[in-house]
C-alpha positions as a printed NumPy array, in Angstrom:
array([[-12.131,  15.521, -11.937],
       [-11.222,  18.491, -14.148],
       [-10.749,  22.461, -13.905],
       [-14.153,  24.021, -14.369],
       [-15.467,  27.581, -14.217],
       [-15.217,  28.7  , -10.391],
       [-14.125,  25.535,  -9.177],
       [-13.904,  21.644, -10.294],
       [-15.644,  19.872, -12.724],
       [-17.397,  16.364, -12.353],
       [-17.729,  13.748, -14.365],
       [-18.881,  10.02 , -14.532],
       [-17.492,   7.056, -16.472],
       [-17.067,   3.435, -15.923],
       [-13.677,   2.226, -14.616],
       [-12.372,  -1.721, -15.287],
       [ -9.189,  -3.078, -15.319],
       [ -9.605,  -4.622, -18.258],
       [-11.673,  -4.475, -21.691],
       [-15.114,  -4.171, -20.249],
       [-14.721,  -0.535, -19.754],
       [-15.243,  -0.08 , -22.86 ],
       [-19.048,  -0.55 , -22.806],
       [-20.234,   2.717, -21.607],
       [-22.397,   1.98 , -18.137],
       [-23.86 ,   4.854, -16.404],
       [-24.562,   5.128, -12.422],
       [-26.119,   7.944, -10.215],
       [-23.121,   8.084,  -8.208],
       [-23.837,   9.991,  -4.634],
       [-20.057,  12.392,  -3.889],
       [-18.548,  14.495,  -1.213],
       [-16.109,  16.81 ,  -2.216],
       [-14.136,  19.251,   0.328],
       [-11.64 ,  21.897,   0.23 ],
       [ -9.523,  22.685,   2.448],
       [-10.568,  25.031,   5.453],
       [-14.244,  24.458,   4.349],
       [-16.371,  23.93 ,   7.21 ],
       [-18.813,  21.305,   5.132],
       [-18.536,  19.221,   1.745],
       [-19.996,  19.815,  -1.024],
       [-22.837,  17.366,  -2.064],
       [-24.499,  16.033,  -4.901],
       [-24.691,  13.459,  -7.443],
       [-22.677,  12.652, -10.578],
       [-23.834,  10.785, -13.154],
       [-22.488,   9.777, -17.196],
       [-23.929,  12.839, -19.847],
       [-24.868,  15.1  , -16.801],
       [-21.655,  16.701, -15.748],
       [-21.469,  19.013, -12.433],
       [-19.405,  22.401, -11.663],
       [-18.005,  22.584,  -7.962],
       [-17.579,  25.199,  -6.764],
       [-13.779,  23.982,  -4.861],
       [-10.171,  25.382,  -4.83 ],
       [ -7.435,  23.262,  -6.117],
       [ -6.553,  20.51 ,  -3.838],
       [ -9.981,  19.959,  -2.71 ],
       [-11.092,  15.857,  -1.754],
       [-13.293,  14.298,  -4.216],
       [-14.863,  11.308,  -2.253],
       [-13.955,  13.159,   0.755],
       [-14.186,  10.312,   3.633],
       [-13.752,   8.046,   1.046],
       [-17.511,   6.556,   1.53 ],
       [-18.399,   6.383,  -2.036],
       [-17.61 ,   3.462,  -3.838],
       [-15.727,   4.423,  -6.705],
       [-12.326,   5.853,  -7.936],
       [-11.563,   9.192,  -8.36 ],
       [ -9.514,  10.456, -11.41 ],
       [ -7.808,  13.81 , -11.278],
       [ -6.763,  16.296, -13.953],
       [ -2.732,  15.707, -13.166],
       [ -2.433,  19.504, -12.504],
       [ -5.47 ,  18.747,  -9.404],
       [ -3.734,  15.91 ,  -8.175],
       [ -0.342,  17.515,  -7.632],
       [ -2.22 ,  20.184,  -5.453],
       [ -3.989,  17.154,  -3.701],
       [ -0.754,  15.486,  -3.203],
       [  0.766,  19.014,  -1.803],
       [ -1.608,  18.598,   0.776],
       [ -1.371,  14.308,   1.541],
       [  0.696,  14.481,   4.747],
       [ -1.953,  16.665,   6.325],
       [ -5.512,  14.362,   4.881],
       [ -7.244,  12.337,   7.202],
       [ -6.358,   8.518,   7.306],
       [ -9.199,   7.446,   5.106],
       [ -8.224,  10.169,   2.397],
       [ -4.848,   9.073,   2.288],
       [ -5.876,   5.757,   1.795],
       [ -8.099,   6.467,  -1.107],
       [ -6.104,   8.13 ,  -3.03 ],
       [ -3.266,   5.687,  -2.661],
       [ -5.48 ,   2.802,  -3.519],
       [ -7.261,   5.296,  -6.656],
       [ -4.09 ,   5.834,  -7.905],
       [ -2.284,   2.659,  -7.754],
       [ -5.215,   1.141,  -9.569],
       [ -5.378,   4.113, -12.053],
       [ -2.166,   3.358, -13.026],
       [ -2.628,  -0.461, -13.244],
       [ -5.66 ,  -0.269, -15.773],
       [ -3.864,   2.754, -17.726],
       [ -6.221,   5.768, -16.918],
       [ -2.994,   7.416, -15.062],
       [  0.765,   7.338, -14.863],
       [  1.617,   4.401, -12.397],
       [  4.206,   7.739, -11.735],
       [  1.856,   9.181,  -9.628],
       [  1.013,   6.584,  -6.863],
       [  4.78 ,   6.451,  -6.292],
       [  4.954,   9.716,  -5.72 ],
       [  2.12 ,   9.978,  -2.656],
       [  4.07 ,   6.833,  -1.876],
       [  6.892,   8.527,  -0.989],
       [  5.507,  11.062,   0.986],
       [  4.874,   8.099,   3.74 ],
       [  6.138,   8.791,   6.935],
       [  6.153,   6.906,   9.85 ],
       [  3.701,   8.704,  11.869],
       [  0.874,   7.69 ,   9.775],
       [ -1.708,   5.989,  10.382],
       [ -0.586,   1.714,  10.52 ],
       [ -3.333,   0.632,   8.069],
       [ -1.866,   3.493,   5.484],
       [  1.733,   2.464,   6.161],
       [  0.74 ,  -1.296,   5.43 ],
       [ -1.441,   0.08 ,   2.428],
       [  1.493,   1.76 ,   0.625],
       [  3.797,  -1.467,   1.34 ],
       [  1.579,  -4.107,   0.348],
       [  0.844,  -1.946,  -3.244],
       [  4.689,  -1.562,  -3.782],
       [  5.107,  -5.206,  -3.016],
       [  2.341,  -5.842,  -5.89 ],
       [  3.739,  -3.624,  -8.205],
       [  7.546,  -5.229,  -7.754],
       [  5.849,  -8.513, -10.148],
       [  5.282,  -5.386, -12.849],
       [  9.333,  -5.668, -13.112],
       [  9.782,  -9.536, -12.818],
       [ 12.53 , -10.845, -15.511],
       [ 13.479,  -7.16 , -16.565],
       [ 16.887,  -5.404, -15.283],
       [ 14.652,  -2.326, -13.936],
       [ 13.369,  -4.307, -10.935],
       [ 16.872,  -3.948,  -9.427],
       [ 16.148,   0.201,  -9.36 ],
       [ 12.74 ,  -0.533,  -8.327],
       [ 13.908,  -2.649,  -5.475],
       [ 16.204,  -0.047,  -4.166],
       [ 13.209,   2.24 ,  -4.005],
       [ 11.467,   0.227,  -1.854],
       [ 13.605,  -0.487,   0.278],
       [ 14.419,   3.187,   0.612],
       [ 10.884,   4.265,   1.35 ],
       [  9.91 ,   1.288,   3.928],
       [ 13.221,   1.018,   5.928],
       [ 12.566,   4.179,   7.7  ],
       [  8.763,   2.823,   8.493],
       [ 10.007,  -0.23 ,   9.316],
       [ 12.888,   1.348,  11.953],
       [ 10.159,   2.846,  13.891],
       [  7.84 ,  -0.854,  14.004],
       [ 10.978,  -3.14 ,  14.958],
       [ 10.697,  -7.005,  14.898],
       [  9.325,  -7.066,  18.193],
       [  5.746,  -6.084,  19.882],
       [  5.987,  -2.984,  21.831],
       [  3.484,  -2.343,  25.189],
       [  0.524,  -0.868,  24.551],
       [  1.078,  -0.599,  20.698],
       [ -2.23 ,  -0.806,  18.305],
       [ -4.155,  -3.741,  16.94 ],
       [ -2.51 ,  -2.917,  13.591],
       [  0.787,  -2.378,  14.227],
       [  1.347,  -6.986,  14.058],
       [ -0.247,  -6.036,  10.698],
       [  2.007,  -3.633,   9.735],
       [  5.051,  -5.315,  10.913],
       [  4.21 ,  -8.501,   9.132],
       [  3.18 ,  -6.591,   6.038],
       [  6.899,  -4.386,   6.175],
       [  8.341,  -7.501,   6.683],
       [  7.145,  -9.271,   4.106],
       [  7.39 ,  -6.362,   1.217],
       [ 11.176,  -5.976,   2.509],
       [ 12.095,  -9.102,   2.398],
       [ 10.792,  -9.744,  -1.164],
       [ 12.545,  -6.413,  -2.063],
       [ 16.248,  -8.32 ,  -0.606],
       [ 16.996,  -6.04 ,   2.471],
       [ 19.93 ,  -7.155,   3.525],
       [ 19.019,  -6.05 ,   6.962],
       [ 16.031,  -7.72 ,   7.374],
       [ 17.189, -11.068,   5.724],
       [ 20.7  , -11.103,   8.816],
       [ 17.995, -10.302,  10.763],
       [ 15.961, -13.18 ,  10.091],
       [ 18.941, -15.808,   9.475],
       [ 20.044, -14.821,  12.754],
       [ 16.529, -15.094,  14.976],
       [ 16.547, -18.074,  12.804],
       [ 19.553, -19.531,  14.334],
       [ 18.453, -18.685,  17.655],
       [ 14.55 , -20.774,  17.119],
       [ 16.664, -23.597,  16.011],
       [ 18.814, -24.5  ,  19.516],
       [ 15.258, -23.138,  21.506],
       [ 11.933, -22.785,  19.667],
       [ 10.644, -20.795,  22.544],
       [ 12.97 , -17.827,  22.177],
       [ 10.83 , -16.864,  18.593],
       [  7.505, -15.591,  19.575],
       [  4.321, -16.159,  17.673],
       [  4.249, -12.683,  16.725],
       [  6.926, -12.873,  14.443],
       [  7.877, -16.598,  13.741],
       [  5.638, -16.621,  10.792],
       [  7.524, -13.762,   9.16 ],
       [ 10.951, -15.193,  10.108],
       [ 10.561, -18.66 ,   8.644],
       [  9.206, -16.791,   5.43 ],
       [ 11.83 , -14.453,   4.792],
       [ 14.697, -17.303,   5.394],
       [ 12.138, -19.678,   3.028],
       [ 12.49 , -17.175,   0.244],
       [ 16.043, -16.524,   1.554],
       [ 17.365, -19.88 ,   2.008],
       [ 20.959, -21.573,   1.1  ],
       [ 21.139, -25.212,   1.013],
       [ 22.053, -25.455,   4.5  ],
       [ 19.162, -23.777,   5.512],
       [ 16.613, -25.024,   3.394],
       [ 17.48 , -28.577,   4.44 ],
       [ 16.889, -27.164,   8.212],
       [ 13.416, -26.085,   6.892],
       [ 12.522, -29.273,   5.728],
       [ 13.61 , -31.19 ,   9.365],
       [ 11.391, -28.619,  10.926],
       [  8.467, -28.864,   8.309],
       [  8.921, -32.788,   8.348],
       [  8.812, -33.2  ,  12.265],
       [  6.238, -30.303,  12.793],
       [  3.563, -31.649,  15.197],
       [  0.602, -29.402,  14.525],
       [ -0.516, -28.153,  11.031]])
């Protein structure tokens, strides 16, 4: 997606993650593209050696709904008016263009730069699935840093972009909260833990200590997440207390 006469210019190209994209593939692909304030999206259909002009402002939603299956690209100087507007997209846009530009940045088309910045721009009154999106691709990008002294730094942003989200979830099902909000906790969790919250991890050592004089005080909901984060966690003490437990378990 590029600045054309009047508007935004289209164009098609196959995307891989590896060397395959190299052998030029061409698709009819079907797109919706919206600016803001317009009442209806702009369709048509994009395909390799037959470029479109559309006629959009800056910040305007290529794959608006995000129904088409493929990943949109955008001039950098387009995406930073998109990203101006990401607090204010629908769920589903959010969630495109976090997953488009994580895996942008993965395969090299993109900066990696600019999925942590719409990362940051999370908030906590998002929608869960988004929340849980954003965590579980900072979580995957952490093994990016593995055995170099930058994943400290990279650590430390996590943590400061998911404690907040994480503050509002809590360890413990709320009444009446959504189907994905166990996802989302388990997912914060998780990323949060790998990313050495010290929070989180006295958290878990002491719930922990509590599920080990009275199993039933632990609920389902978020046993699985405690015994994982004081697995990863562990001293010797407590990793031989892990073993009893896994040793005289009496269901898989």
């Amino acid at each position: 997606v590029a600045p054309g006469p009047g508007g935004v210019r289209l164009t098609q190209e196959r995307f891989a993650a590896d060397s395959t994209a190299k052998t030029p593939l061409s698709w009819h692909v079907p797109v919706l593209a919206q600016s803001a304030g317009d009442k209806a999206p702009w369709r048509g259909v994009v395909a390799k050696g037959a470029p479109v002009q559309v006629p959009a402002k800056p910040g305007a939603i290529v794959n608006e709904g995000q129904a088409g299956y493929f990943r949109t690209a955008y001039d950098p100087a387009l995406l930073k008016a998109v990203a101006a507007r990401f607090v204010t997209l629908s769920a589903e846009n959010q969630f495109g263009l976090i997953n488009d530009t994580r895996a942008l940045g993965y395969s090299g088309y993109a900066p990696l730069t600019e999925f942590l910045s719409l990362a940051e721009q999370t908030k906590s009154t998002m929608d869960a699935q988004v929340q849980a999106a954003v965590a579980a691709r900072l979580q995957g990008s952490d093994s990016l840093y593995d055995g170099l002294p930058g994943q400290t730094a990279f650590r430390s942003f996590g943590r400061t972009l998911l404690d907040p989200l994480f503050a509002k979830v809590g360890w413990d099902v709320k009444p009446g909260e959504s189907d994905n909000m166990p996802i989302l906790r388990e997912t914060l969790l998780d990323a949060l833990s790998q990313f050495d919250d010290p929070g989180v991890i006295a958290e878990a050592r002491k719930r922990f200590a509590a599920y080990l004089k009275d199993p039933s005080h632990i609920t389902a909901d978020t046993r699985r997440s405690m015994l994982k984060i004081i697995a990863l966690h562990a001293n010797a003490a407590e990793w031989e207390q892990l073993h009893v437990l896994a040793r005289t378990a009496k269901t898989a």
